[in-house]
CSV table of C-alpha atoms in Angstrom, one decimal:
chain,number,residue,atom,x,y,z
X,1,MET,CA,1.2,29.0,2.3
X,2,ALA,CA,-0.8,26.4,4.3
X,3,ILE,CA,-2.5,24.5,1.5
X,4,PHE,CA,-5.2,22.0,2.3
X,5,ARG,CA,-4.7,22.4,6.0
X,6,SER,CA,-7.7,20.5,7.4
X,7,ALA,CA,-9.5,17.3,6.6
X,8,SER,CA,-11.7,17.3,9.7
X,9,GLY,CA,-14.7,19.4,8.6
X,10,GLU,CA,-13.4,22.5,10.6
X,11,GLY,CA,-14.0,26.0,9.4
X,12,GLY,CA,-17.5,25.4,8.1
X,13,ALA,CA,-16.6,22.6,5.6
X,14,GLU,CA,-18.8,19.5,5.6
X,15,VAL,CA,-17.5,16.0,5.1
X,16,VAL,CA,-19.5,14.4,2.3
X,17,LEU,CA,-17.4,11.2,2.0
X,18,ALA,CA,-15.1,9.3,4.3
X,19,SER,CA,-14.0,5.9,3.0
X,20,GLY,CA,-11.1,3.7,4.2
X,21,ASN,CA,-9.0,1.5,2.1
X,22,PRO,CA,-9.2,-2.3,2.5
X,23,TYR,CA,-6.1,-2.4,4.7
X,24,GLY,CA,-7.1,0.3,7.2
X,25,SER,CA,-4.1,2.4,6.4
X,26,ARG,CA,-5.5,5.3,4.4
X,27,THR,CA,-8.9,7.1,4.3
X,28,LEU,CA,-10.3,9.2,1.5
X,29,VAL,CA,-12.1,12.3,2.9
X,30,VAL,CA,-14.1,14.6,0.6
X,31,GLU,CA,-15.0,18.0,2.1
X,32,ARG,CA,-17.1,20.8,0.7
X,33,ASP,CA,-18.5,24.1,1.7
X,34,GLU,CA,-20.7,26.5,-0.3
X,35,ASP,CA,-17.8,27.5,-2.5
X,36,SER,CA,-15.6,24.4,-3.3
X,37,SER,CA,-15.0,20.7,-2.8
X,38,VAL,CA,-11.7,19.0,-2.0
X,39,ALA,CA,-10.5,15.4,-1.5
X,40,TYR,CA,-7.8,14.4,1.0
X,41,LEU,CA,-5.8,11.1,1.4
X,42,CYS,CA,-5.3,10.7,5.2
X,43,SER,CA,-3.7,8.2,7.5
X,44,PRO,CA,-5.6,6.9,10.6
X,45,ASP,CA,-4.1,9.7,12.8
X,46,GLY,CA,-5.5,12.3,10.4
X,47,THR,CA,-2.2,13.2,8.7
X,48,VAL,CA,-2.9,14.4,5.2
X,49,HIS,CA,-0.6,12.7,2.6
X,50,GLY,CA,-2.3,13.8,-0.6
X,51,ALA,CA,-5.0,16.2,-1.6
X,52,VAL,CA,-6.7,17.5,-4.7
X,53,TRP,CA,-9.2,20.2,-5.4
X,54,LEU,CA,-12.4,18.9,-7.1
X,55,ALA,CA,-14.7,21.8,-8.0
X,56,ASN,CA,-15.6,25.4,-7.5
X,57,HIS,CA,-19.2,26.0,-6.7
X,58,ARG,CA,-19.1,29.7,-7.4
X,59,PRO,CA,-17.3,31.9,-9.9
X,60,ALA,CA,-13.5,31.5,-9.7
X,61,PRO,CA,-11.3,34.2,-8.4
X,62,ALA,CA,-8.6,35.7,-10.7
X,63,VAL,CA,-5.9,34.6,-8.3
X,64,VAL,CA,-5.5,32.3,-5.3
X,65,ASP,CA,-7.7,33.4,-2.4
X,66,LEU,CA,-5.2,33.3,0.5
X,67,ALA,CA,-7.8,34.4,3.1
X,68,ARG,CA,-9.7,31.1,2.5
X,69,ILE,CA,-6.6,29.0,2.7
X,70,ASN,CA,-5.4,30.7,5.9
X,71,ALA,CA,-8.9,30.1,7.4
X,72,GLY,CA,-8.5,26.3,6.7
X,73,LEU,CA,-11.3,26.3,4.1
X,74,PRO,CA,-11.2,24.2,0.9
X,75,PRO,CA,-9.4,26.3,-1.7
X,76,LEU,CA,-11.0,28.0,-4.7
X,77,MET,CA,-9.3,27.2,-8.0
X,78,PRO,CA,-8.2,30.4,-9.8
X,79,ARG,CA,-10.0,31.1,-13.0
X,80,ALA,CA,-7.2,30.1,-15.4
X,81,ASN,CA,-6.9,26.6,-13.8
X,82,THR,CA,-10.5,25.4,-14.0
X,83,LEU,CA,-12.7,24.1,-16.8
X,84,HIS,CA,-15.7,25.8,-15.1
X,85,PRO,CA,-14.7,29.4,-14.3
X,86,ASP,CA,-18.3,30.2,-13.5
X,87,GLY,CA,-18.5,27.4,-11.0
X,88,ARG,CA,-20.5,24.1,-11.1
X,89,ARG,CA,-23.3,22.5,-9.1
X,90,PRO,CA,-22.5,20.4,-6.0
X,91,LEU,CA,-20.9,17.0,-6.8
X,92,GLY,CA,-23.1,14.0,-7.4
X,93,GLN,CA,-22.8,10.5,-6.0
X,94,LEU,CA,-19.2,9.8,-5.0
X,95,SER,CA,-17.5,6.4,-4.9
X,96,PRO,CA,-13.8,5.5,-4.4
X,97,LEU,CA,-11.8,2.8,-6.2
X,98,TRP,CA,-8.6,2.0,-4.2
X,99,PHE,CA,-5.5,0.9,-6.0
X,100,GLU,CA,-4.4,-2.7,-5.3
X,101,GLU,CA,-1.6,-1.4,-3.0
X,102,GLY,CA,-4.0,0.7,-1.0
X,103,ASP,CA,-1.8,3.8,-1.2
X,104,GLY,CA,-3.7,5.6,-4.0
X,105,VAL,CA,-7.3,6.1,-5.0
X,106,ALA,CA,-9.5,7.0,-7.9
X,107,LEU,CA,-12.7,9.0,-7.1
X,108,TYR,CA,-15.8,8.7,-9.3
X,109,GLU,CA,-18.7,11.1,-9.6
X,110,ASP,CA,-21.6,8.9,-10.6
X,111,ASP,CA,-19.8,6.7,-13.1
X,112,ASP,CA,-17.4,9.4,-14.4
X,113,LEU,CA,-13.7,9.6,-13.2
X,114,LEU,CA,-13.5,12.8,-11.2
X,115,ALA,CA,-10.0,12.7,-9.6
X,116,VAL,CA,-7.0,10.5,-8.8
X,117,ILE,CA,-4.8,10.8,-5.7
X,118,PRO,CA,-1.7,8.6,-6.4
X,119,GLY,CA,0.4,7.2,-3.6
X,120,TRP,CA,3.2,9.6,-4.4
X,121,ALA,CA,1.0,12.8,-4.0
X,122,ASP,CA,2.7,15.0,-1.5
X,123,MET,CA,1.3,18.5,-0.7
X,124,SER,CA,4.5,19.5,1.0
X,125,ARG,CA,6.4,19.1,-2.2
X,126,GLY,CA,3.7,20.8,-4.4
X,127,MET,CA,2.5,17.5,-5.8
X,128,PRO,CA,-1.3,17.4,-5.6
X,129,GLY,CA,-3.6,14.8,-7.1
X,130,TYR,CA,-5.3,15.0,-10.6
X,131,ALA,CA,-8.7,16.4,-11.1
X,132,ARG,CA,-11.1,16.2,-14.1
X,133,ASP,CA,-12.0,19.9,-13.9
X,134,ALA,CA,-8.4,21.2,-13.5
X,135,VAL,CA,-6.5,22.9,-16.2
X,136,GLY,CA,-2.7,22.7,-16.3
X,137,GLU,CA,-0.8,22.5,-13.0
X,138,SER,CA,-1.6,24.4,-9.9
X,139,PRO,CA,-0.8,23.9,-6.2
X,140,PHE,CA,-4.3,22.5,-5.8
X,141,ALA,CA,-4.7,20.0,-8.7
X,142,TRP,CA,-3.1,18.9,-11.9
X,143,ALA,CA,-5.1,18.2,-15.0
X,144,LEU,CA,-6.4,14.6,-15.1
X,145,SER,CA,-6.7,14.6,-18.9
X,146,GLU,CA,-2.9,15.0,-19.2
X,147,ALA,CA,-2.1,12.1,-17.0
X,148,LEU,CA,-4.8,9.6,-18.1
X,149,GLU,CA,-2.5,7.6,-20.3
X,150,GLY,CA,-0.4,6.6,-17.4
X,151,LEU,CA,-3.2,6.3,-14.8
X,152,ARG,CA,-5.7,4.4,-16.9
X,153,PRO,CA,-3.9,1.0,-16.7
X,154,ARG,CA,-3.5,1.4,-12.9
X,155,ILE,CA,-7.2,2.1,-12.5
X,156,SER,CA,-8.2,-0.7,-14.8
X,157,ASN,CA,-5.9,-3.1,-12.9
X,158,ALA,CA,-7.4,-1.9,-9.6
X,159,ARG,CA,-11.0,-2.6,-10.8
X,160,SER,CA,-10.2,-6.1,-12.1
X,161,TYR,CA,-8.1,-6.9,-9.0
X,162,TRP,CA,-10.8,-6.1,-6.5
X,163,ARG,CA,-13.5,-7.8,-8.6
X,164,TRP,CA,-11.4,-10.9,-8.5
X,165,ARG,CA,-10.3,-10.6,-4.9
X,166,HIS,CA,-13.9,-10.2,-3.7
X,167,GLY,CA,-15.1,-13.1,-5.9
X,168,GLU,CA,-16.0,-16.5,-4.5
X,169,GLY,CA,-13.0,-18.8,-4.3
X,170,ALA,CA,-10.3,-16.2,-5.0
X,171,TRP,CA,-8.3,-16.7,-1.8
X,172,PRO,CA,-8.5,-20.5,-1.6
X,173,SER,CA,-7.4,-20.8,-5.3
X,174,PHE,CA,-4.5,-18.4,-4.7
X,175,GLN,CA,-3.5,-20.2,-1.5
X,176,GLN,CA,-3.5,-23.5,-3.3
X,177,PHE,CA,-1.4,-22.0,-6.1
X,178,VAL,CA,1.4,-20.9,-3.6
X,179,MET,CA,1.2,-24.1,-1.6
X,180,GLY,CA,1.7,-26.1,-4.8
X,181,HIS,CA,4.8,-24.1,-5.6
X,182,LEU,CA,6.2,-24.7,-2.1
X,183,ASP,CA,5.5,-28.4,-2.3
X,184,ARG,CA,7.7,-28.5,-5.4
X,185,VAL,CA,10.6,-26.5,-4.0
X,186,LEU,CA,10.5,-27.5,-0.3
X,187,GLY,CA,8.7,-30.8,0.0
X,188,PRO,CA,5.5,-31.7,1.9
X,189,ALA,CA,3.8,-29.2,4.2
X,190,GLY,CA,3.6,-29.5,8.0
X,191,ARG,CA,1.5,-27.1,10.1
X,192,TYR,CA,-0.3,-24.0,8.8
X,193,TRP,CA,-1.1,-20.9,10.8
X,194,ASP,CA,-3.3,-17.8,10.0
X,195,ALA,CA,-1.2,-14.6,10.4
X,196,SER,CA,-3.9,-12.1,9.5
X,197,GLY,CA,-6.7,-12.3,12.0
X,198,GLU,CA,-9.7,-10.4,10.7
X,199,ARG,CA,-7.6,-7.8,8.7
X,200,LEU,CA,-6.6,-7.7,5.1
X,201,PRO,CA,-4.3,-8.7,3.5
X,202,THR,CA,-5.0,-12.4,4.3
X,203,VAL,CA,-1.7,-14.1,5.0
X,204,GLY,CA,-0.9,-17.6,6.3
X,205,ILE,CA,2.3,-19.3,7.4
X,206,THR,CA,3.3,-22.7,6.1
X,207,GLU,CA,5.8,-25.0,7.8
X,208,ARG,CA,8.0,-27.2,5.7
X,209,PRO,CA,9.9,-29.8,7.9
X,210,PRO,CA,13.3,-31.1,6.9
X,211,HIS,CA,13.2,-32.9,3.6
X,212,GLN,CA,15.8,-35.0,1.6
X,213,ASP,CA,19.1,-33.2,2.0
X,214,ARG,CA,17.7,-30.3,3.9
X,215,ASP,CA,18.1,-30.7,7.7
X,216,PHE,CA,16.3,-27.6,8.8
X,217,THR,CA,12.6,-26.4,8.8
X,218,VAL,CA,11.6,-23.6,6.4
X,219,LEU,CA,8.6,-21.4,7.2
X,220,SER,CA,7.1,-19.2,4.5
X,221,THR,CA,4.3,-16.7,4.3
X,222,VAL,CA,1.4,-17.5,2.0
X,223,GLY,CA,-0.5,-14.5,0.7
X,224,MET,CA,1.8,-11.4,0.8
X,225,SER,CA,2.2,-11.7,-3.0
X,226,CYS,CA,-1.6,-11.7,-3.5
X,227,GLN,CA,-1.4,-7.9,-3.6
X,228,ARG,CA,1.4,-5.5,-4.6
X,229,MET,CA,3.2,-3.7,-1.9
X,230,PRO,CA,2.7,0.1,-1.6
X,231,THR,CA,5.2,2.8,-2.6
X,232,VAL,CA,7.6,0.5,-4.6
X,233,GLU,CA,7.2,2.8,-7.7
X,234,GLN,CA,8.6,5.7,-5.7
X,235,TRP,CA,11.9,4.0,-5.2
X,236,ILE,CA,12.3,1.5,-8.1
X,237,ASP,CA,12.3,2.1,-11.9
X,238,ARG,CA,10.8,-1.4,-12.6
X,239,PRO,CA,8.3,-1.8,-9.7
X,240,GLY,CA,6.8,-4.9,-11.4
X,241,ALA,CA,9.9,-6.9,-10.6
X,242,TYR,CA,9.8,-6.0,-6.9
X,243,ALA,CA,6.2,-5.3,-5.9
X,244,ARG,CA,5.3,-8.9,-5.0
X,245,ILE,CA,7.1,-10.8,-2.2
X,246,GLU,CA,6.8,-13.6,0.3
X,247,LEU,CA,9.0,-14.0,3.4
X,248,ALA,CA,10.8,-17.1,4.5
X,249,VAL,CA,12.9,-18.1,7.5
X,250,ALA,CA,14.9,-21.2,8.2
X,251,THR,CA,15.3,-22.8,11.7
X,252,HIS,CA,16.7,-25.8,13.5
X,253,GLU,CA,14.8,-24.8,16.6
X,254,ASP,CA,11.1,-24.8,17.4
X,255,PRO,CA,9.4,-23.6,14.2
X,256,ARG,CA,6.7,-21.8,16.3
X,257,ASP,CA,9.3,-19.3,17.5
X,258,ALA,CA,10.5,-18.5,14.0
X,259,ALA,CA,6.9,-18.2,12.8
X,260,LEU,CA,6.5,-15.2,15.1
X,261,LEU,CA,8.8,-13.2,12.8
X,262,LEU,CA,6.5,-13.9,9.9
X,263,VAL,CA,3.4,-13.0,11.9
X,264,TRP,CA,5.2,-9.7,12.8
X,265,LEU,CA,6.0,-8.7,9.2
X,266,ALA,CA,3.4,-10.4,7.0
X,267,GLN,CA,1.0,-7.5,6.9
X,268,TYR,CA,3.5,-4.7,7.6
X,269,PRO,CA,3.8,-3.2,4.1
X,270,TRP,CA,0.1,-2.6,3.7
X,271,HIS,CA,-0.6,-1.4,7.3
X,272,SER,CA,2.4,0.9,7.3
X,273,VAL,CA,2.2,1.9,3.6
X,274,THR,CA,5.8,0.9,2.8
X,275,TRP,CA,7.6,-1.9,1.0
X,276,LEU,CA,10.2,-4.6,1.9
X,277,GLY,CA,13.1,-5.6,-0.3
X,278,HIS,CA,16.6,-7.1,-0.5
X,279,GLY,CA,18.9,-5.5,2.0
X,280,HIS,CA,16.1,-4.0,4.1
X,281,THR,CA,16.2,-4.3,7.9
X,282,ALA,CA,13.4,-4.3,10.4
X,283,LYS,CA,13.8,-3.7,14.1
X,284,TRP,CA,11.9,-5.9,16.5
X,285,TYR,CA,8.9,-4.0,17.8
X,286,HIS,CA,9.1,-5.3,21.4
X,287,GLU,CA,11.8,-5.7,24.1
X,288,PRO,CA,14.9,-7.4,22.7
X,289,SER,CA,14.6,-10.0,25.4
X,290,THR,CA,11.4,-11.2,23.6
X,291,PHE,CA,13.0,-11.6,20.2
X,292,PRO,CA,11.9,-15.1,18.9
X,293,LEU,CA,15.3,-16.3,17.9
X,294,GLY,CA,17.2,-15.2,21.1
X,295,PRO,CA,17.8,-12.0,23.1
X,296,GLN,CA,21.2,-11.5,21.4
X,297,TYR,CA,19.3,-10.3,18.3
X,298,SER,CA,17.1,-7.3,17.9
X,299,GLY,CA,15.8,-7.4,14.3
X,300,VAL,CA,16.1,-9.0,10.9
X,301,LEU,CA,17.9,-8.5,7.6
X,302,MET,CA,16.0,-9.5,4.4
X,303,LEU,CA,17.9,-11.2,1.6
X,304,ALA,CA,16.6,-12.1,-1.8
X,305,ASP,CA,19.3,-14.7,-2.4
X,306,ALA,CA,20.4,-16.1,0.9
X,307,PRO,CA,23.4,-18.5,0.7
X,308,ASP,CA,22.7,-22.1,1.4
X,309,MET,CA,18.9,-21.6,1.2
X,310,PRO,CA,16.6,-23.4,-1.2
X,311,ASP,CA,15.9,-21.7,-4.5
X,312,MET,CA,12.3,-20.4,-4.3
X,313,SER,CA,12.1,-18.8,-7.7
X,314,GLY,CA,9.6,-19.9,-10.4
X,315,PHE,CA,6.4,-18.4,-9.0
X,316,ALA,CA,4.5,-15.5,-10.5
X,317,PHE,CA,1.2,-13.8,-9.9
X,318,GLY,CA,-0.7,-11.1,-11.7
X,319,GLY,CA,1.9,-11.4,-14.5
X,320,GLU,CA,4.7,-10.4,-12.1
X,321,VAL,CA,7.5,-12.5,-10.6
X,322,VAL,CA,7.3,-13.2,-6.8
X,323,ARG,CA,10.5,-12.8,-4.8
X,324,TRP,CA,11.1,-14.7,-1.6
X,325,LEU,CA,13.0,-12.6,1.0
X,326,TRP,CA,14.9,-14.7,3.6
X,327,LEU,CA,14.9,-13.3,7.2
X,328,SER,CA,18.2,-13.4,8.9
X,329,PRO,CA,18.5,-12.3,12.6
X,330,VAL,CA,20.8,-9.4,13.3
X,331,THR,CA,22.2,-7.7,16.4
X,332,THR,CA,21.5,-4.1,17.5
X,333,GLU,CA,25.1,-3.2,16.3
X,334,ALA,CA,24.4,-4.7,12.8
X,335,LEU,CA,21.1,-2.9,12.6
X,336,GLU,CA,22.8,0.4,13.4
X,337,GLU,CA,25.5,-0.2,10.7
X,338,GLN,CA,22.8,-0.7,8.1
X,339,HIS,CA,21.4,2.9,8.8
């Protein structure tokens, strides 16, 4: 059964809302026709990751209307699974509230919570989002009322996070906070580069020249930990201990070469909707001959506690500990062994 096949307005459905997340990695699309309204969570290429029925606008059928679904139209919720079996008026003013990670979204009708599509919603596995007007669990939506206890803190955190993040002075104060921590553990700063261009998340790179007994330069990102990474909760039981990271790399050579590794990975979790953790590897995106630390390498291994590296612990943000992952260059053979 092809459920929620289209999010493009085909088949007579009209797009009434299209809103991207702050990182440009997901778009919320709300479609409707005369009979029903549906929300989709899509990637930039149009792939639908999550979807949720929102409302019927005419009396509900007794069972699933397969003809509608096969025609690529927004589904009608069966009578037993909607709070409004006789249908309801078209939706009012719609507005999204993106989760801090950017992989999930809450949708409001006027000021009332209408639906939530979490990052782990997956239509292919029969896991739709949550809808206010849904009853029980169906392939099209799960009841929002039954999930609010778990979702409400996420929604509240998202609202307060974006209010803070868009406030005046938020980024400079965070940046100063991280730089102060690095001053304490690594010594005085050298150069600083912007690694984000015009796109969120904002990330910089700080250079820490050799200091006291340390005869190598350390480069660290500044800003990755300002927002939680997406999808961590899908893999880790205690996501709060792993959701915030910064990356570091040590070098005896020209620091500008090593800095290219941090530019490469600094925004990766949010733009690719994934996470980075201890033991993860990343394959260099370009020809191996261009790898910044030498053509004999083709990627990096990330280590939370790298031997002989400075202890970077002691920094937290948003009530959660920040982990520094050290990048270690690896060969193609070593990368293949990891997979």
